[in-house]
PDB file of C-alpha atoms in Angstrom:
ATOM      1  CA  UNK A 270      -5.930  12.391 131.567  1.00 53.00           C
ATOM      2  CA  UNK A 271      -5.780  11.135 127.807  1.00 62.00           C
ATOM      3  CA  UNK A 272      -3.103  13.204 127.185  1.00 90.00           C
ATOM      4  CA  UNK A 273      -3.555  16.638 127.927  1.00 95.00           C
ATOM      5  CA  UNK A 274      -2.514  18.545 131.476  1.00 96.00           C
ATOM      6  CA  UNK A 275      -3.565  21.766 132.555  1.00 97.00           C
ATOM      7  CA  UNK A 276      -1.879  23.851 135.474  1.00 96.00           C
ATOM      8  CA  UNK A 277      -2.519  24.975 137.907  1.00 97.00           C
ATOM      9  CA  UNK A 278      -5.767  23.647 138.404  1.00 96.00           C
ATOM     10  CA  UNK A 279      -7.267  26.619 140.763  1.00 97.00           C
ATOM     11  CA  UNK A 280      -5.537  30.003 140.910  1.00 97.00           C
ATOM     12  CA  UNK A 281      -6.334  33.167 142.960  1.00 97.00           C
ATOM     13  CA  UNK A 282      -4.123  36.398 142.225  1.00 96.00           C
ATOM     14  CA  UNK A 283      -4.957  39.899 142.432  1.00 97.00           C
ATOM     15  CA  UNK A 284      -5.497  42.525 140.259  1.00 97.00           C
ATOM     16  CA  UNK A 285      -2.386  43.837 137.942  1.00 97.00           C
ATOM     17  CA  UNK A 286      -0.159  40.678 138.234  1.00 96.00           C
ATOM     18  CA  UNK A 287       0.728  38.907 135.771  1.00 96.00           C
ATOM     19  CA  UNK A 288      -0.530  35.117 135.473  1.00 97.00           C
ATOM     20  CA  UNK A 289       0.625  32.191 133.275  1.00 98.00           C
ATOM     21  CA  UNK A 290      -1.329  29.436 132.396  1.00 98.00           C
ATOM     22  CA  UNK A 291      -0.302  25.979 131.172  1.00 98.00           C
ATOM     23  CA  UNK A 292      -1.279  23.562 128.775  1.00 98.00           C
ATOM     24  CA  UNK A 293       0.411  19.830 128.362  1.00 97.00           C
ATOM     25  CA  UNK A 294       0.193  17.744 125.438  1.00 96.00           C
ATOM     26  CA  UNK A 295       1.386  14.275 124.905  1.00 95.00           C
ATOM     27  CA  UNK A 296      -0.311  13.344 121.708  1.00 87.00           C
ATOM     28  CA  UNK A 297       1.800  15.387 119.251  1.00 89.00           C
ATOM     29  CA  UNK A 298      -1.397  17.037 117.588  1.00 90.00           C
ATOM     30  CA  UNK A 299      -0.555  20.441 115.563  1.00 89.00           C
ATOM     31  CA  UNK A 300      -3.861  22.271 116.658  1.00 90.00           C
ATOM     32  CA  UNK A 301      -4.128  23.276 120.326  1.00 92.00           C
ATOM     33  CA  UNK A 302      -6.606  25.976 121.537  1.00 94.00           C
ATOM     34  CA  UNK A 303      -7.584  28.351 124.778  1.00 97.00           C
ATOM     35  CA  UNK A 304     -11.227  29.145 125.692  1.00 97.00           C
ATOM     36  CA  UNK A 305     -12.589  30.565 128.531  1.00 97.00           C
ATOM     37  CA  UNK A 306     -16.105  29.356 130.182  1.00 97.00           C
ATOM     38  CA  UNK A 307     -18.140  31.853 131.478  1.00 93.00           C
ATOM     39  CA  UNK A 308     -21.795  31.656 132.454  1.00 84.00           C
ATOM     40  CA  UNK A 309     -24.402  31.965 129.763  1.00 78.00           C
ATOM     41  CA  UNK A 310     -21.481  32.647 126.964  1.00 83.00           C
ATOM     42  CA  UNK A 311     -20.631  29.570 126.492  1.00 88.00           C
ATOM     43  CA  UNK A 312     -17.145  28.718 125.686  1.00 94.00           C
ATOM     44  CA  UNK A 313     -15.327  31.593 124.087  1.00 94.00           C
ATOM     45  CA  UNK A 314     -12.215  31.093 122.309  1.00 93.00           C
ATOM     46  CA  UNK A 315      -8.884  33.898 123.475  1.00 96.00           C
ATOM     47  CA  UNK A 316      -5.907  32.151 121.142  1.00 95.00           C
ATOM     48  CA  UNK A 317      -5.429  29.040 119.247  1.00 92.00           C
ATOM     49  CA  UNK A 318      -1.988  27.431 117.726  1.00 92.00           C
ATOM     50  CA  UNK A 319      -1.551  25.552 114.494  1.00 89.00           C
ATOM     51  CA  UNK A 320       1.836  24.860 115.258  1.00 90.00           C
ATOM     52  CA  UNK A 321       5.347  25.587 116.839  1.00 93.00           C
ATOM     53  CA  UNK A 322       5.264  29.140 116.703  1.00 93.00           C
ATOM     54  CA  UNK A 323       2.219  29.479 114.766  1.00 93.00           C
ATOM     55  CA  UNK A 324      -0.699  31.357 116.954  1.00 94.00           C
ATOM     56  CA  UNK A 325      -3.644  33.332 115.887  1.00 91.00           C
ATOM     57  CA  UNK A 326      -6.292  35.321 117.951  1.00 92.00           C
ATOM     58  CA  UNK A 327      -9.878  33.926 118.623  1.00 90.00           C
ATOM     59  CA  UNK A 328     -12.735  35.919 119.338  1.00 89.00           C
ATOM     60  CA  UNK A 329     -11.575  37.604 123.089  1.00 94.00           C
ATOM     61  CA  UNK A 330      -7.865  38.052 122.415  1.00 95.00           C
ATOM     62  CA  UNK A 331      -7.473  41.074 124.303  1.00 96.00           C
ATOM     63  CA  UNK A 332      -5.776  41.339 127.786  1.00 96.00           C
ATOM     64  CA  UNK A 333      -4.304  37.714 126.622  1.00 98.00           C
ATOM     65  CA  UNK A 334      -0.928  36.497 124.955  1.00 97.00           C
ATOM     66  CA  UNK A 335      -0.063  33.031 124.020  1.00 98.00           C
ATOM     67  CA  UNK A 336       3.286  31.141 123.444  1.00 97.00           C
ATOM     68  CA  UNK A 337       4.151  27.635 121.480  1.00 97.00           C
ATOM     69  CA  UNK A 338       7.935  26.881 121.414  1.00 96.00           C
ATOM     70  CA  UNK A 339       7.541  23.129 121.628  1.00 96.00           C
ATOM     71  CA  UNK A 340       4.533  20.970 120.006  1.00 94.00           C
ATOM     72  CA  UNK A 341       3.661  19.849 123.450  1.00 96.00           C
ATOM     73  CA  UNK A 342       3.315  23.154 125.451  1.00 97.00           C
ATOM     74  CA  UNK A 343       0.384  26.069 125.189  1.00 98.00           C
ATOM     75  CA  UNK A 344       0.812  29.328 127.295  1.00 98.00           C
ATOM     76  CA  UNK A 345      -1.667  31.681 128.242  1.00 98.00           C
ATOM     77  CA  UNK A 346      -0.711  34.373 129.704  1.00 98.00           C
ATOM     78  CA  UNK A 347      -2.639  37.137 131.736  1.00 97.00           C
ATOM     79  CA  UNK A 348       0.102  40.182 131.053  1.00 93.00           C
ATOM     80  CA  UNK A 349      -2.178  42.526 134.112  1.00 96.00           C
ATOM     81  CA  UNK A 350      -4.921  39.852 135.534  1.00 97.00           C
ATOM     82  CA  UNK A 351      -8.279  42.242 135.866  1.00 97.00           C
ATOM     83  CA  UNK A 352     -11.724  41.158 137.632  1.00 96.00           C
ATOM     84  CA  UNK A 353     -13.109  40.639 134.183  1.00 96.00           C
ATOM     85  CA  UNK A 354     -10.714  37.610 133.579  1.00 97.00           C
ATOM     86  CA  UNK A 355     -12.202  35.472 136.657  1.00 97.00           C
ATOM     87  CA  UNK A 356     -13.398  32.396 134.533  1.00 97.00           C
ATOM     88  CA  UNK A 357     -12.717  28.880 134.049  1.00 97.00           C
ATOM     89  CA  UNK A 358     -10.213  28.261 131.278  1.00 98.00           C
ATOM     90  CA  UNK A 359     -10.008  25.342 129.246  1.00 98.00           C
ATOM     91  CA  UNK A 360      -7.422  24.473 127.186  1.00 97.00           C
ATOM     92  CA  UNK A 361      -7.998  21.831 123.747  1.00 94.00           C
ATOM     93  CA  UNK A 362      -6.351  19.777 121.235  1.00 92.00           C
ATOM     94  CA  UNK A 363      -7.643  18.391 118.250  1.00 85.00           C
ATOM     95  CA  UNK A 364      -7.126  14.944 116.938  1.00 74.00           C
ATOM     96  CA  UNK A 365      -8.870  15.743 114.025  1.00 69.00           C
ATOM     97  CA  UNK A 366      -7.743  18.327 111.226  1.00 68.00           C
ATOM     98  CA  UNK A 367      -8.365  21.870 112.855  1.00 69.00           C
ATOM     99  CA  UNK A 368     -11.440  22.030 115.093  1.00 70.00           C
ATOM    100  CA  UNK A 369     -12.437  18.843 114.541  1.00 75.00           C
ATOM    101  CA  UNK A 370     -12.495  16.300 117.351  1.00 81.00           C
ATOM    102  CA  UNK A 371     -12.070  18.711 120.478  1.00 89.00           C
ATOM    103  CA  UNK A 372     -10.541  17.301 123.805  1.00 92.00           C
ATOM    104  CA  UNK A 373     -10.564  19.405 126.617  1.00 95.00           C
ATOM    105  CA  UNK A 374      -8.160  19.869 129.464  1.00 96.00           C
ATOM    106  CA  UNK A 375      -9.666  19.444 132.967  1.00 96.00           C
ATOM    107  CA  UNK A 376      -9.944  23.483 133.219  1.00 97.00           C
ATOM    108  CA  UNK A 377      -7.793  25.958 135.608  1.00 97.00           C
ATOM    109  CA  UNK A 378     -10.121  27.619 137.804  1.00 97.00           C
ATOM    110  CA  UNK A 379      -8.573  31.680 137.673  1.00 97.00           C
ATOM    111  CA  UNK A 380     -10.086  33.936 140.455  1.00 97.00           C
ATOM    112  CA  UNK A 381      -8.841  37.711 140.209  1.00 97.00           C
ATOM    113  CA  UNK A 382      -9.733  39.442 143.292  1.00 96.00           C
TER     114      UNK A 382
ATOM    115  CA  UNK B 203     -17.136  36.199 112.416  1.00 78.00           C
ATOM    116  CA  UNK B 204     -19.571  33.886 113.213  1.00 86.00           C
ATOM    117  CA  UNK B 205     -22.060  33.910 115.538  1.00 91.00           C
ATOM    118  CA  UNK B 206     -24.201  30.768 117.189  1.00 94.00           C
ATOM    119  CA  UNK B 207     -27.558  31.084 119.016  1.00 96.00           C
ATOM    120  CA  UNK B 208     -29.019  28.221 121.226  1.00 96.00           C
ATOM    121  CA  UNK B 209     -32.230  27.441 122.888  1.00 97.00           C
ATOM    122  CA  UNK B 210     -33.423  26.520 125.018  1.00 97.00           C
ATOM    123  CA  UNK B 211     -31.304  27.771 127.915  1.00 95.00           C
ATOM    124  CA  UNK B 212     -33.035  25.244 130.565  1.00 97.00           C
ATOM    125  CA  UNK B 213     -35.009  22.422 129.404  1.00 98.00           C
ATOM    126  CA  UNK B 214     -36.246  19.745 132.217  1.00 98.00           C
ATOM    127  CA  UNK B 215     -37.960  16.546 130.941  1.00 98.00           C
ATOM    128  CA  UNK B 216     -39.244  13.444 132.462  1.00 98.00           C
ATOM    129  CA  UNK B 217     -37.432  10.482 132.498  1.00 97.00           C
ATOM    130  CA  UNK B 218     -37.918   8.783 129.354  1.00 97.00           C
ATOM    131  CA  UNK B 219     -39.132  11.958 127.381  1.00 97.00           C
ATOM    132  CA  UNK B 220     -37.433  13.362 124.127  1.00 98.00           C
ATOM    133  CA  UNK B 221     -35.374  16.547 124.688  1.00 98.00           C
ATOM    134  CA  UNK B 222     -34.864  18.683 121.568  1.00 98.00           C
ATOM    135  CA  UNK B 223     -32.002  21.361 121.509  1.00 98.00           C
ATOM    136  CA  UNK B 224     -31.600  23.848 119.032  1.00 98.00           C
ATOM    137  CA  UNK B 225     -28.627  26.363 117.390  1.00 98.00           C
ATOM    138  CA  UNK B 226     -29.450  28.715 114.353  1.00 97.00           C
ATOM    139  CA  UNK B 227     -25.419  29.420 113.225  1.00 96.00           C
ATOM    140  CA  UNK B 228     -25.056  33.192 110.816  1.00 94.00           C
ATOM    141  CA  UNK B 229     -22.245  32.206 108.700  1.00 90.00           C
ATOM    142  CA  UNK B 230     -23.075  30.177 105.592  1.00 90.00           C
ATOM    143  CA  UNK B 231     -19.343  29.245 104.507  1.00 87.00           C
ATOM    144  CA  UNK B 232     -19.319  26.797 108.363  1.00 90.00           C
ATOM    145  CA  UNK B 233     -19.097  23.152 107.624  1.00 89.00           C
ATOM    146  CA  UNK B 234     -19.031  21.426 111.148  1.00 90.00           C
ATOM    147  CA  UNK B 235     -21.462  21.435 113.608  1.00 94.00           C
ATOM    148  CA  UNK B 236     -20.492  19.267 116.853  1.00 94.00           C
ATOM    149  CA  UNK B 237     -22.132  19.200 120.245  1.00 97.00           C
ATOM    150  CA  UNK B 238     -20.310  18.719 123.443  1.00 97.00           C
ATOM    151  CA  UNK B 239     -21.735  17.684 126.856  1.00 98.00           C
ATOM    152  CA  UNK B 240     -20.493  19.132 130.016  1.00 97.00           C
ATOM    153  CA  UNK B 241     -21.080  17.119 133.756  1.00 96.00           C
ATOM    154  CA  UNK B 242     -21.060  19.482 136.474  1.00 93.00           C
ATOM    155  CA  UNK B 243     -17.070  20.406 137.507  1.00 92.00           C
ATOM    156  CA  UNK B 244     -16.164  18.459 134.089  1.00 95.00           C
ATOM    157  CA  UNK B 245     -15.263  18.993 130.978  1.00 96.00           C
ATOM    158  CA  UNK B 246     -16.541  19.060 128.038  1.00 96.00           C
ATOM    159  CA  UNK B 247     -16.815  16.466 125.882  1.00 96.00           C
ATOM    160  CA  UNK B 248     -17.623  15.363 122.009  1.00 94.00           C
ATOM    161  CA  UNK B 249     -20.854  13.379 122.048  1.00 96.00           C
ATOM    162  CA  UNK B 250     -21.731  13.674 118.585  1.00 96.00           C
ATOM    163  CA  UNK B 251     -20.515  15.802 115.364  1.00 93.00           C
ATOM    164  CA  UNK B 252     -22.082  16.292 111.834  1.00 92.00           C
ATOM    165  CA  UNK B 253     -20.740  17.995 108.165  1.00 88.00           C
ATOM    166  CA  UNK B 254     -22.775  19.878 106.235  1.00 82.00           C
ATOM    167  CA  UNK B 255     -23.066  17.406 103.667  1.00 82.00           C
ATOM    168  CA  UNK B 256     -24.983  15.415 105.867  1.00 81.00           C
ATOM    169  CA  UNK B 257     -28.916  15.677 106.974  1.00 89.00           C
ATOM    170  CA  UNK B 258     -28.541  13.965 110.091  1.00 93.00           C
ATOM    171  CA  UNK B 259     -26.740  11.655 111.812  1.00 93.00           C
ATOM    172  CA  UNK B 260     -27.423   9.345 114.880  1.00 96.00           C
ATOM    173  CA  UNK B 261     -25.680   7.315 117.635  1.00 94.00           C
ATOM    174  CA  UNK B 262     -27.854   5.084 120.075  1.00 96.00           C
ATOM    175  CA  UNK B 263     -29.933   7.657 121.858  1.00 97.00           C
ATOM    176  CA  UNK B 264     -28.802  10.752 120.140  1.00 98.00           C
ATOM    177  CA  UNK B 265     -29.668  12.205 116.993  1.00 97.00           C
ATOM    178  CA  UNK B 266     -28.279  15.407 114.992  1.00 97.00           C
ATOM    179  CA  UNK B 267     -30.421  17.173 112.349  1.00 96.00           C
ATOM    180  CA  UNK B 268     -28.675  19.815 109.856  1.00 95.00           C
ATOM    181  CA  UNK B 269     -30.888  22.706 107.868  1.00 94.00           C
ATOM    182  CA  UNK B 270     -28.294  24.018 105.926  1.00 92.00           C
ATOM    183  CA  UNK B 271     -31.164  26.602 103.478  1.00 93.00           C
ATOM    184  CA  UNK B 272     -32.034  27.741 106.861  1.00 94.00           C
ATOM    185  CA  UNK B 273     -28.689  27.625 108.927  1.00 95.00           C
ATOM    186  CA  UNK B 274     -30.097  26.006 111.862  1.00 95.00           C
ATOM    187  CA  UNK B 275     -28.910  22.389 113.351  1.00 97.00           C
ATOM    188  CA  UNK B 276     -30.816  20.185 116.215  1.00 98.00           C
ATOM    189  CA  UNK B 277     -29.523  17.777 118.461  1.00 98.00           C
ATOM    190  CA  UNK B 278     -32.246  15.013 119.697  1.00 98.00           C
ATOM    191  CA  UNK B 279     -31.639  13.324 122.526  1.00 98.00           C
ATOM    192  CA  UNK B 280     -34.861  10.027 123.094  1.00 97.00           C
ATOM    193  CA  UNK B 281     -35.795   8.406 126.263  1.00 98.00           C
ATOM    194  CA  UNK B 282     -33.518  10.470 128.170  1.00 98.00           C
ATOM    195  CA  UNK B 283     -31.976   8.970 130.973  1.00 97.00           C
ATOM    196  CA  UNK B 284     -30.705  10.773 134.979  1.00 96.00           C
ATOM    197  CA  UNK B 285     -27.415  10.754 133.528  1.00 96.00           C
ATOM    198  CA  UNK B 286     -28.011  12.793 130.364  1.00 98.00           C
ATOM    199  CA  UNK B 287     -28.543  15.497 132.972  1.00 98.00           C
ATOM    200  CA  UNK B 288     -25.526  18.337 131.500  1.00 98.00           C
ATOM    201  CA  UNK B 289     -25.080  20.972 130.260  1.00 97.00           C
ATOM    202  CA  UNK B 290     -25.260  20.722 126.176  1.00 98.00           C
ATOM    203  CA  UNK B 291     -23.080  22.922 124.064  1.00 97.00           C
ATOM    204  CA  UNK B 292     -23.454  23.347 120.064  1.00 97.00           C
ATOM    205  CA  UNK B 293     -20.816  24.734 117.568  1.00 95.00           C
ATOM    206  CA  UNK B 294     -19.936  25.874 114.299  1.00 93.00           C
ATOM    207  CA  UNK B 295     -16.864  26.101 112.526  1.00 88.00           C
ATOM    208  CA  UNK B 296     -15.529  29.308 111.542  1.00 71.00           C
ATOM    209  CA  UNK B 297     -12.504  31.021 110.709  1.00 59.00           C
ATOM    210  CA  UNK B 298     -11.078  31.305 106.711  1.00 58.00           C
ATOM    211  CA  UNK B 299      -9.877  27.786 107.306  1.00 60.00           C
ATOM    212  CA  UNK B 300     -12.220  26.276 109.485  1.00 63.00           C
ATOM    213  CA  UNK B 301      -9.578  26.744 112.418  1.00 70.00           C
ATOM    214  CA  UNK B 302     -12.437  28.033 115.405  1.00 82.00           C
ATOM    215  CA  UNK B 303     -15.198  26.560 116.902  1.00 88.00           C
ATOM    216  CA  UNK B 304     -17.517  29.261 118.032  1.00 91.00           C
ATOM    217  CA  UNK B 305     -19.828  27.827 120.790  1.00 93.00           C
ATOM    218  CA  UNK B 306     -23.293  28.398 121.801  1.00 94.00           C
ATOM    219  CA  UNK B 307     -24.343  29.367 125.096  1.00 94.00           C
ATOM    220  CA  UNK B 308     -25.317  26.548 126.201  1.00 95.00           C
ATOM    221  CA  UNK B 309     -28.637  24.568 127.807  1.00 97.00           C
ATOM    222  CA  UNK B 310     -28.706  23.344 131.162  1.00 97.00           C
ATOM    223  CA  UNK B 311     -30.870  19.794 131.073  1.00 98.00           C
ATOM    224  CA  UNK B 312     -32.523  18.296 133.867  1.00 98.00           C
ATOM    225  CA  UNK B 313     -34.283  14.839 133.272  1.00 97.00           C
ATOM    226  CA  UNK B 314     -36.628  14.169 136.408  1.00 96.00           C
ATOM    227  CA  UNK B 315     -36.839  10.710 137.592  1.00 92.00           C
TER     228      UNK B 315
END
């Protein structure tokens, strides 16, 4: 998939465990970013990374950390998965400078029951 | 932070009709305004983008229009086809250095053969 991976692609856990997501990248771009998709919001972004080490909080941080130790790899992790995080989450890189030029992962599906 | 307004939520043409989208954007300083198309279980993807030193830019089919005195943008899509059935997503850069993409809700279109 042009160079970006997501997994896993469908995950079901239950409330208060803790849940890692992954994002892949083989293009060697700086910028890579986490949204979630939820019905009539849109995309909404939870963390984004300019870099190894480098990661900043989007607009629905909480309940969420991220982790970049290698240019290719994005974590998002769910530290206690709640109800309210059942969404599709998409991970993006940007071949452009920043936000420019989004391409999207193929989404992880994340049902909290 | 920024915050980005789109309507129409739903819009269903006829084949062959115009379909007009439209995002009104609250922070002056943004200076990119992409829209991304979304396919049913897909993601999303780039279809067209525009800087706010532009007044409009178009590719085949699609057009973008940019207000910047009145902070709105437009995306025109002419004799729409069954396949430009999606869901159509604007944005707006945001962030001190342009780093986010804050996303509209959304509209769901429909073109009726």
């Amino acid at each position: 998939d042009a160079g970006i991976t997501q997994s896993p692609r469908h995950k079901v856990t239950e409330t208060g465990t803790p849940v890692t997501l992954r994002c892949h990248q083989t293009e060697n771009h700086r910028y890579m970013y986490w949204y979630r998709q939820d019905p009539g919001h849109g995309l909404r972004l939870i963390h984004y990374s300019y870099g190894v080490k480098d990661t900043d909080k989007g607009e629905v941080s909480d309940g969420y950390s991220v982790s970049r130790s290698k240019t290719e790899d994005f974590l998002l992790t769910l530290e206690s998965a709640t109800s309210s995080q059942t969404s599709v989450y998409f991970c993006a890189i940007s071949s452009g400078t920043g936000t420019e030029k989004l391409f999207f992962g193929s989404g992880t599906q994340l049902s909290v029951l | 932070g920024e915050n980005v307004e789109q309507h129409p939520s739903t819009l269903s043409v006829q084949e062959g009709d115009s379909a007009v989208i439209k995002c009104t954007y609250s922070d002056s300083a943004s200076n990119y305004f992409p829209w991304y198309k979304q396919e049913l279980g897909k993601r999303p993807q780039l279809i067209i983008d525009i800087r706010s030193n532009v007044g409009e830019k178009k590719d085949q089919r699609i057009a973008v229009t940019l207000n910047k005195t009145a902070k709105h943008f437009s995306l025109h899509i002419t004799e729409t086809q069954p396949e430009d059935s999606a869901v159509y997503f604007c944005a707006a850069s945001s962030g001190e250095a342009g780093n986010m993409l804050t996303f509209g809700g959304g509209t769901r279109l429909m073109v009726k053969p």
